[in-house]
Amino acid sequence: MTLAAISAAITLYAENPSDTFICIETEKSSMILEAREGEVIFHHYGSKVGDPAQFKGLNSYRRADYGTDPQAYPATGGRYFNEAALTIEHPGSQWNTELEYISHHSYGVSDGVTRTCVFLEDPMTAVKVQLIYDAYRDEDVIICHSEITNGGKKDIILRNFYSSSLPVKAGRYLLTHFHGSWAREMQMTSEVLTNGIKTIETRKGVRTTHTENPSFILSLDTDSWNENYGEVIAGALAWSGNYRLSFQIDETDRLNILSGINPHASAYTLGKGETFVTPEMIYTYTDEGAGQASRNLHDWARNHGCYDSSITCPTLLNSWEGAYFDFDTRTITDMIDDVKDMGLEMFVLDDGWFGTEYPRNNSRQGLGDWEPNTAKIPEGIGYLADYAHSRGVKFGIWIEPEMVSPKSRLAKEHPEWIVGSEGREKTTIRNQWLLDLSNPEVQDFVFGIFDSTMKLAPGIDYIKWDCNRHVESFGSTHLDEQSHFWIGYTQGFYNVLRRIREKYPEVIIQACASGGGRVEYGALKWFNEVWTSDNTEALSRVFIQYGTNMIYPASVTGSHVSAVPNHQTNNITPLKFRFDIACAGRLGMELQPKDMTEEERDLARQAITTYKEYRDLIFHGDLYRLSSPYGSDHYALMYVSKDKKRAVVFGYCIKYQARTLVPVFRLNGLDPDTRYSIKELNTEKPQFWGDGKTLEGRWLSNHGINPQLVKLYDSGIWYLEAEE
Ligand code: GLA
């Protein structure tokens, strides 16, 4: 839309004072607000509403002086007594904020994206709030955030400053969310909410998504999970720092969802005329169950939310579990040869390539001193990159630029850059400290590390950006107000990433934070993908990938085949099972290929070749979960192309089940009237009796496929193609 057209749209709305309903619409959902008697009332988020004027006069209270219907952005003060979206302290004065409706307008941002802005103000304190709603028509996603401006003459202190408030009214609220720890990310749990407050949050500052993830799926009027039926609201916050999602069922049995930056130890002073912009909260609504909620989020993520999702990330071999710190030039060039031999497309040199005075030959030293270790690789990183490129293999490299080892030159040169509380001992995690990204000097340094790494060799294709600790004993020598640290760090992180993307728009960057510590949509605006977990063991991965891909698309979740016994769990699984799990995401390998037998290499070659033929379905298709791994012996999922002409089905036996029938996976997302040919991949012994046959989509969704997956770790991949 041109500027003139935008301003015409603004004028149109502003000139129509009778237009008190504020309608935010997508293809299949509506959010309806109303400016009523000075307040902005939140009426509805759910299925499509025809004429919003039908809400006129709607009132839920017995007496007018008992309260009002929910406000769009409730503030502490007035008659509001629940946890508030906005709480403001006016030092030496009041804590009362009463926001009144000023105006609203909408305009098209791009094809299929409409922005609605609602302006509110507290006339007594001159605090102004803008509520911003971006509606993504085709994806059925609405993104909410707020902007808070101090229009008064004195500083104010923001105590609560959530991105959005979402009131929901249903008979029952089933909250599904994701929790875990290192090597056990995104374990899914569901609970029926009861009165009181439930919060999902982190206070770790960075590496924020191991313990909880800032996302949820809320099923309405039910206490059981359903993939295909029922009303569902799913949400995810785009913020790489401390967050809090708060679910409060109040005395009216209404659920009030607040989401945004965690106010914990984060009182934020806003000077005269300053504006605070909150992060985006991404919502989708569907009445077609949790599966559709995931597909909406995936579509939004791939079309709008993640950095350049149009690309298909190359398959790769990462050096970490295959070599750890113990390598020389020959180790790496041999691995690159193996990449070529097995048909992979990229080699990634992980930790251990840098440090001269304090060489990074273990995790106890060297972070911060990013010069290549010429004792280890005398020929230089450029030689390795050239070696790869000359063989048609892309080259990537690992950095962890926010960190510093106590044993490093950097720690000695810049102690003032290290996060810590004055006068107290700084704690280490994995023998390392954190650099204070709230400090612009540190931001320059971190940007410089990325920049100089890119210059180590022409055409570095990929950077793995790691982050192996979180914040403890917080504090910054740079900040006057220590409570600004948490937000300042995250804003500093984004400043660096913005500069990097301006200079390096094309390099693929992975967000790794001891595995899945940065799996959230704030990071994914800048990163192409995440390292889903340090746990590469295939059975653990079933649960980790199942949970992660509820919210985040498989196109961004790295998934590697590693050696057995697995280095994290000690479990031994067949190579085919490991490939069949990894192939359901962004495929890579992470082992020493020299240790593989010729038979294993053959299997790898075959799995990689077929993966390349169907991976566009994983990257760009629709995910249907066919069977949950929770409480079940089998797990299955499938991806269907948008035109429904092709599909790939993955099935796994994850628990041995004595003498029972074989599992049935009823397929989903296919065109009922189309006949599909079915071919099992990567095996000489098809496990489904219908292999090679052509069956109707309708039949496949009614009866499904029932392969002979009877022994623990039996698995299969089936490729479906529409008959011409
Ligand atoms: C973290 C990452 C691993 C690996 C190591 C290297 O643990 O998650 O993948 O890069 O650091 O030290």
XYZ file of C-alpha atoms and ligand atoms in Angstrom:
736
model
C 0.000 0.000 0.000
C 1.304 3.489 -0.816
C 1.621 6.140 1.885
C -1.236 8.098 0.319
C -3.489 5.051 0.390
C -2.555 4.355 4.004
C -3.363 7.890 5.059
C -6.661 7.722 3.116
C -7.561 4.594 5.066
C -6.662 6.297 8.327
C -8.780 9.346 7.494
C -11.717 7.200 6.501
C -11.848 5.522 9.903
C -11.132 8.655 11.903
C -13.973 10.508 10.221
C -16.503 7.916 11.199
C -17.120 8.378 14.926
C -20.114 6.041 14.955
C -17.738 3.206 14.089
C -17.151 2.136 17.683
C -16.637 -1.533 16.890
C -13.086 -2.491 16.162
C -12.999 -5.620 14.021
C -9.804 -7.540 13.449
C -10.489 -10.238 10.917
C -8.724 -13.152 9.288
C -10.159 -15.667 6.850
C -11.744 -17.798 9.564
C -11.460 -15.818 12.802
C -12.585 -12.507 14.284
C -11.416 -10.430 17.202
C -14.003 -7.834 18.185
C -13.414 -4.845 20.459
C -15.791 -2.013 21.205
C -15.137 1.544 22.305
C -17.877 1.976 24.847
C -18.355 4.777 27.343
C -14.723 5.704 27.166
C -13.343 2.184 27.632
C -12.260 -0.362 25.049
C -14.144 -3.574 25.746
C -12.901 -6.938 24.469
C -15.884 -8.908 23.167
C -14.639 -11.845 21.178
C -11.744 -13.858 19.839
C -12.957 -16.895 17.989
C -14.827 -17.960 14.894
C -16.083 -15.416 12.385
C -18.608 -12.873 13.579
C -20.997 -11.425 11.013
C -22.263 -8.004 12.005
C -20.293 -6.789 15.056
C -23.099 -4.384 15.930
C -24.882 -7.404 17.385
C -22.613 -6.913 20.392
C -24.177 -3.494 20.994
C -25.507 -3.355 24.509
C -24.023 -6.708 25.528
C -23.544 -6.673 29.261
C -22.532 -9.561 31.497
C -22.913 -7.966 34.889
C -25.988 -7.954 37.149
C -25.429 -4.349 38.154
C -23.609 -1.621 36.307
C -21.532 -0.768 39.385
C -20.286 -4.356 39.785
C -17.852 -4.015 36.910
C -17.626 -3.945 33.161
C -17.041 -6.554 30.522
C -13.328 -7.200 30.000
C -11.120 -4.406 28.813
C -8.803 -4.804 25.878
C -5.782 -3.715 27.944
C -6.591 -3.589 31.652
C -4.415 -1.360 33.803
C -3.880 -1.386 37.540
C -6.272 1.171 38.970
C -9.866 2.054 38.436
C -12.035 -0.920 39.293
C -9.623 -3.538 37.927
C -8.396 -6.005 40.508
C -6.917 -8.912 38.492
C -3.316 -9.182 37.346
C -3.067 -6.187 34.996
C -1.542 -5.767 31.546
C -0.179 -2.399 32.599
C 0.926 -1.198 36.017
C 2.549 2.191 36.307
C 4.150 3.837 39.281
C 4.308 7.612 39.292
C 7.120 8.061 41.831
C 5.922 9.979 44.858
C 2.437 10.030 43.413
C -0.206 7.565 42.287
C -0.242 3.967 40.936
C -3.633 4.441 39.312
C -3.973 4.259 35.538
C -7.352 4.569 33.838
C -7.130 4.324 30.071
C -9.773 5.883 27.851
C -10.458 5.295 24.198
C -9.137 8.016 21.889
C -9.372 6.617 18.342
C -8.549 3.690 16.140
C -7.726 3.012 12.522
C -6.760 0.152 10.238
C -4.694 -0.078 7.102
C -3.258 -2.709 4.804
C 0.396 -3.436 5.470
C 0.839 -5.847 2.590
C -1.310 -8.278 0.682
C -3.229 -10.287 3.291
C -1.896 -8.350 6.294
C -3.960 -5.617 7.983
C -2.841 -3.545 10.942
C -5.313 -2.086 13.422
C -4.141 0.520 15.921
C -6.193 1.512 18.943
C -5.176 4.636 20.855
C -5.861 4.973 24.564
C -4.893 7.627 27.080
C -5.177 8.281 30.767
C -6.102 11.974 30.758
C -4.936 12.497 34.314
C -1.405 11.128 33.895
C -1.004 11.623 30.126
C 0.102 8.004 29.742
C -0.718 6.953 26.192
C -1.053 3.392 24.978
C -1.311 2.150 21.455
C -2.637 -1.384 20.973
C -1.499 -2.859 17.696
C -3.129 -5.889 16.078
C -1.716 -7.377 12.877
C -4.158 -9.726 11.193
C -2.712 -12.323 8.802
C -5.697 -13.242 6.678
C -4.579 -16.470 5.068
C -2.809 -17.939 8.101
C -5.593 -17.056 10.592
C -3.052 -15.440 12.860
C -3.432 -12.224 14.849
C -0.365 -10.666 16.410
C -0.802 -8.272 19.304
C 1.548 -5.860 20.954
C 1.360 -2.548 22.781
C 3.346 0.657 22.819
C 3.373 2.706 26.010
C 4.289 6.395 25.907
C 4.998 8.689 28.813
C 3.141 11.845 27.767
C 3.587 13.440 31.191
C 6.329 15.727 32.458
C 8.044 13.383 34.938
C 9.580 9.923 34.742
C 7.222 7.023 35.245
C 8.100 3.440 36.207
C 6.540 0.576 34.290
C 5.896 -2.339 36.664
C 3.761 -4.518 34.392
C 3.988 -3.990 30.651
C 2.511 -7.000 28.925
C 2.198 -7.227 25.168
C -1.378 -8.364 25.197
C -4.372 -9.225 27.303
C -6.725 -11.881 26.005
C -9.928 -12.623 27.917
C -11.530 -15.963 27.061
C -14.888 -17.300 28.241
C -15.514 -21.043 28.085
C -16.763 -23.774 30.362
C -13.423 -25.512 30.590
C -9.876 -24.566 29.695
C -7.364 -27.285 28.822
C -3.912 -25.711 28.800
C -1.182 -27.569 26.929
C 2.325 -26.248 27.345
C 5.934 -27.313 26.979
C 8.615 -27.747 29.594
C 11.821 -29.676 30.205
C 15.485 -28.991 30.686
C 18.734 -29.411 28.806
C 18.504 -32.497 26.535
C 14.797 -32.866 27.353
C 13.234 -29.820 25.743
C 9.591 -29.280 24.801
C 7.996 -32.081 26.781
C 4.290 -31.604 26.411
C 1.886 -31.469 29.315
C -1.823 -30.685 29.503
C -3.867 -29.586 32.477
C -7.367 -28.329 33.051
C -6.984 -24.888 34.579
C -8.672 -24.118 37.865
C -9.325 -20.781 39.527
C -6.239 -18.808 40.392
C -3.121 -17.978 38.417
C -0.901 -20.330 36.440
C 2.230 -18.818 34.918
C 4.704 -20.018 32.351
C 7.852 -17.988 32.595
C 11.587 -17.726 32.640
C 13.906 -15.580 34.712
C 17.119 -16.828 33.135
C 17.604 -13.894 30.755
C 19.181 -15.900 27.942
C 18.887 -19.580 27.074
C 15.255 -18.966 27.932
C 13.450 -21.978 26.477
C 14.931 -25.081 28.079
C 12.748 -25.052 31.157
C 9.520 -23.667 29.704
C 8.666 -22.442 26.237
C 6.802 -19.152 25.720
C 3.969 -20.852 23.896
C 0.780 -22.803 24.578
C -2.235 -24.463 23.067
C -5.536 -23.841 24.813
C -8.432 -26.208 24.056
C -11.824 -24.809 24.977
C -14.773 -26.578 26.591
C -12.984 -29.896 26.814
C -10.603 -31.731 29.059
C -9.043 -33.868 26.376
C -6.573 -33.195 23.621
C -7.886 -33.453 20.098
C -5.878 -33.101 16.913
C -8.770 -32.578 14.542
C -11.807 -31.231 16.354
C -12.725 -28.491 18.750
C -11.996 -24.871 19.495
C -8.371 -24.057 20.110
C -6.383 -20.882 20.731
C -2.638 -21.238 20.385
C -0.131 -18.565 21.300
C 3.601 -17.903 21.129
C 5.601 -14.897 22.282
C 8.411 -13.466 20.158
C 10.918 -12.401 22.810
C 14.384 -13.754 23.545
C 14.558 -12.523 27.144
C 12.581 -13.109 30.320
C 8.924 -13.717 29.546
C 5.761 -14.492 31.389
C 2.480 -15.943 30.191
C -0.127 -15.648 32.917
C -3.418 -17.551 32.931
C -5.824 -16.319 35.550
C -9.301 -17.714 35.992
C -11.122 -15.048 37.933
C -14.232 -15.010 40.061
C -16.430 -14.854 36.956
C -14.712 -18.020 35.650
C -13.261 -16.034 32.812
C -9.711 -16.853 31.773
C -7.511 -13.780 31.409
C -4.327 -14.439 29.476
C -1.501 -11.950 29.789
C 1.627 -12.411 27.758
C 4.801 -10.454 27.411
C 8.089 -9.529 29.044
C 8.443 -10.848 32.572
C 8.072 -7.936 34.994
C 10.304 -9.803 37.473
C 13.102 -7.460 38.669
C 12.497 -5.353 35.575
C 10.957 -2.083 36.762
C 11.414 0.101 33.718
C 11.792 3.873 33.946
C 10.279 5.747 31.044
C 11.352 9.373 30.687
C 9.173 12.193 29.434
C 8.109 11.575 25.836
C 9.657 8.092 25.699
C 7.854 5.078 24.264
C 8.270 1.453 25.290
C 7.515 -1.090 22.577
C 6.484 -4.534 23.836
C 7.243 -7.751 21.922
C 4.762 -9.448 19.643
C 2.362 -12.095 20.889
C 1.261 -14.420 18.108
C -2.212 -15.934 18.351
C -4.194 -18.271 16.194
C -7.726 -19.515 16.625
C -9.343 -22.504 14.951
C -12.341 -24.744 15.543
C -10.537 -27.637 13.843
C -8.415 -28.869 16.718
C -4.782 -28.609 17.730
C -3.502 -29.908 14.400
C -4.925 -26.921 12.534
C -3.587 -24.538 15.189
C -0.079 -25.910 14.529
C -0.525 -25.626 10.770
C -1.646 -21.997 11.104
C 1.409 -21.155 13.193
C 3.700 -23.027 10.797
C 2.256 -21.183 7.800
C 2.639 -17.842 9.529
C 6.187 -18.713 10.622
C 7.224 -19.750 7.139
C 5.468 -16.913 5.313
C 6.239 -14.099 7.741
C 7.778 -15.029 11.084
C 11.113 -16.746 10.496
C 14.117 -15.355 8.727
C 13.996 -16.298 5.043
C 12.022 -19.516 5.253
C 11.919 -19.748 1.492
C 15.302 -21.448 1.485
C 15.741 -25.154 2.019
C 18.608 -25.583 4.457
C 21.257 -27.987 3.211
C 21.740 -31.412 4.779
C 24.927 -31.374 6.818
C 27.570 -33.106 8.854
C 28.469 -31.305 12.093
C 31.852 -32.077 13.634
C 30.787 -31.921 17.314
C 29.829 -35.458 18.338
C 32.209 -36.947 15.788
C 35.346 -35.066 16.841
C 34.550 -32.795 19.802
C 37.695 -30.700 20.482
C 40.019 -33.336 19.139
C 40.784 -32.647 15.492
C 43.392 -31.428 13.062
C 43.270 -30.432 9.410
C 43.180 -34.052 8.255
C 40.270 -34.933 10.543
C 38.261 -32.130 9.008
C 39.179 -32.677 5.369
C 38.370 -36.376 5.788
C 34.999 -35.457 7.205
C 34.386 -33.139 4.254
C 35.233 -36.034 1.922
C 32.701 -38.144 3.826
C 30.080 -35.434 3.430
C 30.592 -35.640 -0.316
C 30.634 -39.414 -0.306
C 27.348 -39.762 1.560
C 25.572 -37.080 -0.470
C 25.305 -34.487 2.279
C 25.538 -30.848 1.240
C 27.385 -28.977 3.988
C 30.072 -29.429 6.604
C 29.921 -27.467 9.871
C 33.054 -27.019 11.949
C 31.880 -26.873 15.563
C 33.650 -25.732 18.737
C 37.440 -25.983 19.125
C 38.932 -24.098 16.138
C 40.095 -20.921 17.907
C 42.256 -19.534 20.720
C 46.016 -19.143 20.579
C 47.183 -18.089 24.046
C 44.333 -20.117 25.571
C 43.613 -22.686 22.871
C 40.095 -24.009 22.893
C 41.001 -27.666 23.281
C 38.416 -28.184 26.007
C 35.494 -26.245 27.440
C 37.615 -24.661 30.173
C 39.168 -21.808 28.203
C 39.406 -19.689 25.101
C 35.922 -18.207 24.639
C 36.276 -14.573 23.679
C 39.587 -14.987 21.821
C 38.339 -15.729 18.361
C 41.564 -15.976 16.356
C 41.957 -19.354 14.634
C 44.176 -21.838 16.390
C 47.007 -22.258 13.907
C 48.599 -25.016 15.972
C 45.521 -27.116 15.202
C 44.771 -25.950 11.666
C 48.055 -24.498 10.333
C 46.564 -24.045 6.862
C 43.816 -21.799 8.256
C 40.025 -21.842 8.154
C 40.115 -20.483 4.609
C 41.843 -23.654 3.483
C 39.097 -25.820 5.002
C 36.353 -23.703 3.435
C 38.110 -23.848 0.051
C 38.546 -27.586 0.427
C 34.811 -27.961 0.990
C 33.789 -25.561 -1.741
C 36.086 -27.178 -4.286
C 34.197 -30.430 -3.668
C 30.792 -28.794 -4.017
C 30.220 -28.879 -0.262
C 29.065 -25.794 1.654
C 31.000 -24.703 4.720
C 29.721 -23.548 8.105
C 31.375 -22.672 11.387
C 30.472 -22.402 15.090
C 30.740 -19.314 17.292
C 29.563 -18.415 20.769
C 30.126 -14.665 20.683
C 28.189 -13.624 23.824
C 30.560 -15.572 26.064
C 33.951 -15.280 27.682
C 36.044 -17.866 29.507
C 37.755 -16.721 32.699
C 40.875 -18.139 31.047
C 40.994 -15.826 28.052
C 42.661 -12.621 27.007
C 39.275 -10.956 26.676
C 38.404 -11.568 30.343
C 41.603 -9.829 31.355
C 41.229 -6.948 28.922
C 37.557 -6.192 29.560
C 36.378 -7.326 32.991
C 33.820 -4.492 32.872
C 32.044 -6.204 29.984
C 31.139 -9.267 32.012
C 27.661 -9.626 33.511
C 27.849 -9.552 37.285
C 26.750 -7.819 40.406
C 29.267 -5.308 41.748
C 31.389 -6.634 44.571
C 30.158 -10.204 44.215
C 31.915 -13.187 42.785
C 30.828 -14.029 39.261
C 29.466 -17.540 38.886
C 30.479 -19.686 35.946
C 28.315 -22.153 34.049
C 30.221 -24.563 31.783
C 33.318 -22.632 32.863
C 32.153 -19.424 31.245
C 30.810 -15.945 31.878
C 28.342 -13.898 29.897
C 29.161 -10.635 28.136
C 26.860 -7.724 28.892
C 25.007 -7.082 25.652
C 23.127 -4.162 27.166
C 26.438 -2.293 26.687
C 26.830 -0.825 23.157
C 30.588 -1.493 23.309
C 29.868 -5.167 23.815
C 27.341 -5.072 20.992
C 30.108 -3.720 18.726
C 32.432 -6.469 19.912
C 29.908 -9.257 19.300
C 29.028 -7.879 15.883
C 32.771 -7.713 15.173
C 33.207 -11.392 16.070
C 30.536 -12.384 13.592
C 31.993 -10.084 10.968
C 35.557 -11.313 11.379
C 34.422 -14.953 11.359
C 32.666 -14.346 8.060
C 35.930 -12.918 6.746
C 37.958 -15.996 7.691
C 37.113 -17.453 4.321
C 35.279 -16.279 1.243
C 31.745 -17.597 1.089
C 31.109 -18.962 4.568
C 27.638 -20.363 4.084
C 26.431 -21.021 7.607
C 27.030 -19.901 11.173
C 26.008 -21.895 14.221
C 25.545 -19.268 16.963
C 25.721 -20.939 20.349
C 24.971 -19.717 23.863
C 25.860 -22.121 26.638
C 24.878 -20.372 29.823
C 22.197 -18.153 31.269
C 22.282 -15.110 33.556
C 23.115 -15.400 37.242
C 24.007 -12.633 39.724
C 22.773 -10.123 37.196
C 24.246 -6.696 36.881
C 25.847 -4.326 34.408
C 28.614 -1.760 34.839
C 27.114 0.119 31.939
C 23.562 0.674 33.207
C 22.468 3.279 35.748
C 19.277 1.348 36.430
C 20.091 -2.292 37.084
C 16.471 -3.331 36.599
C 16.887 -2.366 32.929
C 19.435 -5.133 32.487
C 17.130 -7.927 31.330
C 15.391 -5.879 28.688
C 18.596 -4.074 27.748
C 20.373 -7.380 27.115
C 17.654 -8.617 24.776
C 17.429 -5.318 22.940
C 21.227 -5.371 22.583
C 21.036 -8.890 21.176
C 18.515 -7.733 18.585
C 20.656 -4.661 17.730
C 23.547 -6.971 16.906
C 21.379 -9.302 14.851
C 19.900 -6.352 12.944
C 23.408 -5.197 11.993
C 24.411 -8.714 11.020
C 21.398 -9.165 8.771
C 21.997 -5.783 7.112
C 25.487 -6.906 6.196
C 24.902 -10.637 5.727
C 21.333 -11.153 4.530
C 22.059 -14.510 2.957
C 24.164 -16.489 5.371
C 22.190 -19.240 7.103
C 22.360 -18.764 10.878
C 21.332 -21.352 13.414
C 20.317 -20.364 16.948
C 21.739 -22.924 19.312
C 21.705 -22.441 23.066
C 22.960 -25.701 24.566
C 20.476 -27.237 22.171
C 16.959 -25.873 22.443
C 17.555 -22.875 24.683
C 16.533 -20.315 22.070
C 13.516 -21.894 20.455
C 11.148 -18.940 20.159
C 9.878 -16.563 17.534
C 11.883 -13.526 18.734
C 15.129 -15.247 17.754
C 13.616 -16.767 14.627
C 13.069 -13.299 13.140
C 16.826 -13.269 12.628
C 17.858 -16.925 12.598
C 16.918 -19.389 9.858
C 16.738 -22.344 12.213
C 17.277 -23.638 15.726
C 19.238 -26.535 17.146
C 16.296 -28.395 18.616
C 18.206 -30.205 21.361
C 21.676 -31.417 22.304
C 20.007 -34.764 22.812
C 20.457 -36.511 19.462
C 19.140 -39.886 20.653
C 16.279 -40.946 18.423
C 13.774 -42.104 21.054
C 14.224 -38.914 23.094
C 13.899 -36.980 19.850
C 10.417 -38.410 19.266
C 9.121 -36.411 22.229
C 11.328 -33.369 21.696
C 10.406 -33.005 18.022
C 6.734 -33.803 18.637
C 6.537 -30.961 21.173
C 8.691 -28.491 19.280
C 6.815 -28.944 16.018
C 3.509 -28.259 17.787
C 4.490 -24.589 17.651
C 7.554 -24.287 15.373
C 7.695 -25.691 11.841
C 9.964 -28.601 10.956
C 11.718 -26.346 8.444
C 13.504 -24.655 11.362
C 14.238 -27.621 13.616
C 17.635 -29.227 13.152
C 17.624 -32.980 13.579
C 20.797 -35.078 13.419
C 21.696 -38.745 13.138
C 24.378 -39.586 15.708
C 26.381 -42.616 16.824
C 25.387 -45.415 19.193
C 25.552 -45.922 22.101
C 24.161 -42.414 22.128
C 26.496 -39.916 23.805
C 23.720 -38.370 25.890
C 21.489 -41.295 26.882
C 23.622 -44.362 26.163
C 20.664 -45.852 24.280
C 21.270 -48.001 21.208
C 18.829 -47.657 18.332
C 19.095 -48.973 14.765
C 20.576 -46.606 12.197
C 17.390 -46.794 10.147
C 15.295 -45.660 13.130
C 17.740 -42.793 13.698
C 17.460 -41.713 10.064
C 13.697 -42.083 10.000
C 13.427 -39.750 13.015
C 15.954 -37.193 11.745
C 14.399 -37.143 8.277
C 11.155 -35.793 9.768
C 12.984 -32.491 10.386
C 15.949 -30.591 8.934
C 18.306 -33.538 8.374
C 21.915 -33.620 9.463
C 24.495 -36.045 10.808
C 26.720 -35.635 13.818
C 29.153 -38.522 14.158
C 32.523 -39.711 12.870
C 31.728 -41.222 9.443
C 34.970 -43.205 9.631
C 33.372 -45.298 12.348
C 30.521 -46.383 10.077
C 30.541 -49.710 8.274
C 30.099 -49.849 4.494
C 26.587 -51.203 5.027
C 25.738 -48.258 7.272
C 27.114 -45.846 4.695
C 24.913 -47.425 2.046
C 21.886 -46.945 4.241
C 22.939 -43.334 4.890
C 23.411 -42.657 1.167
C 19.996 -44.054 0.384
C 18.230 -42.167 3.205
C 19.912 -38.896 2.213
C 19.068 -39.365 -1.474
C 15.388 -40.045 -0.821
C 15.210 -37.245 1.779
C 16.275 -34.766 -0.873
C 13.395 -35.963 -3.050
C 10.660 -35.335 -0.471
C 12.191 -32.700 1.818
C 10.213 -29.889 0.167
C 7.199 -31.483 1.921
C 8.942 -31.206 5.302
C 10.033 -27.639 4.642
C 6.887 -26.298 3.005
C 4.064 -28.844 3.438
C 1.294 -29.269 6.015
C 2.039 -31.332 9.127
C -0.550 -33.850 10.317
C 0.165 -35.729 13.534
C -1.378 -39.174 13.211
C -0.562 -40.702 16.564
C 0.817 -39.176 19.742
C 3.914 -40.705 21.355
C 2.421 -39.973 24.778
C 0.753 -43.043 26.190
C 1.021 -44.894 22.918
C 3.288 -47.593 21.502
C 3.519 -45.998 18.108
C 4.180 -42.541 16.833
C 3.291 -41.340 13.343
C 3.114 -38.092 11.442
C 2.853 -36.977 7.842
C 3.483 -33.967 5.645
C 1.228 -33.138 2.704
C 2.060 -30.761 -0.124
C -0.161 -27.681 -0.348
C -1.679 -28.979 -3.602
C -2.331 -32.374 -1.925
C -0.551 -34.180 -4.746
C 2.280 -35.602 -2.646
C 2.740 -36.725 0.938
C 5.266 -38.466 3.135
C 4.313 -40.556 6.157
C 6.609 -41.489 9.046
C 5.756 -44.292 11.485
C 7.683 -45.639 14.474
C 7.331 -48.349 17.089
C 8.489 -46.768 20.352
C 7.396 -49.510 22.750
C 7.188 -53.261 22.241
C 3.627 -54.557 22.350
C 3.527 -58.371 22.589
C 1.019 -60.230 20.378
C -1.341 -57.496 19.303
C -2.552 -56.193 15.969
C -0.218 -54.033 13.954
C -0.757 -50.294 14.413
C -3.140 -48.350 12.191
C -2.224 -44.838 11.106
C -5.247 -43.123 9.624
C -3.882 -40.617 7.146
C -5.011 -37.007 7.064
C -4.900 -33.995 4.795
C -5.224 -35.965 1.557
C -7.749 -35.214 -1.166
C -10.549 -37.786 -0.603
C -11.207 -38.293 -4.317
C -7.612 -38.663 -5.437
C -5.908 -42.042 -5.699
C -2.383 -42.133 -4.304
C 0.386 -44.549 -5.100
C 2.192 -45.718 -1.954
C 5.853 -46.620 -1.834
C 7.921 -47.396 1.224
C 11.356 -45.805 1.053
C 14.792 -47.052 2.020
C 13.960 -50.728 2.338
C 13.896 -53.920 0.303
C 11.193 -55.366 2.556
C 8.078 -53.186 2.551
C 6.219 -53.346 5.853
C 2.763 -52.325 4.593
C 0.720 -54.809 2.561
C -0.486 -51.962 0.342
C 3.013 -51.072 -0.811
C 3.058 -50.381 -4.544
C -0.748 -50.131 -4.662
C -2.843 -47.114 -5.482
C -5.464 -46.252 -2.859
C -8.056 -43.483 -2.557
C -7.433 -40.551 -0.207
C -10.828 -41.250 1.349
C -9.895 -44.865 1.970
C -6.550 -43.903 3.432
C -8.136 -41.499 5.867
C -10.794 -44.036 6.909
C -8.647 -47.165 7.095
C -5.139 -45.784 7.019
C -2.000 -47.779 6.619
C -1.150 -50.556 9.054
C 2.490 -51.494 8.629
C 4.259 -54.326 10.428
C 5.940 -52.115 12.995
C 6.003 -54.717 15.728
C 9.423 -54.662 17.314
C 10.837 -51.798 19.308
C 12.441 -49.257 16.925
C 10.822 -50.656 13.802
C 10.124 -47.669 11.592
C 9.208 -46.716 8.067
C 8.782 -43.856 5.619
C 6.059 -44.004 2.956
C 5.922 -41.720 -0.033
C 2.521 -40.994 -1.587
C 1.940 -39.498 -4.991
C -1.369 -38.617 -6.662
C -2.243 -40.729 -9.665
C -2.153 -38.699 -12.873
C 26.704 -26.727 22.924
C 25.943 -27.046 21.671
C 26.542 -28.245 20.996
C 27.991 -27.972 20.683
C 28.728 -27.566 21.938
C 30.119 -27.092 21.630
O 26.548 -27.712 23.884
O 24.592 -27.201 21.942
O 25.837 -28.564 19.828
O 28.061 -26.960 19.707
O 28.064 -26.511 22.626
O 30.809 -26.692 22.743
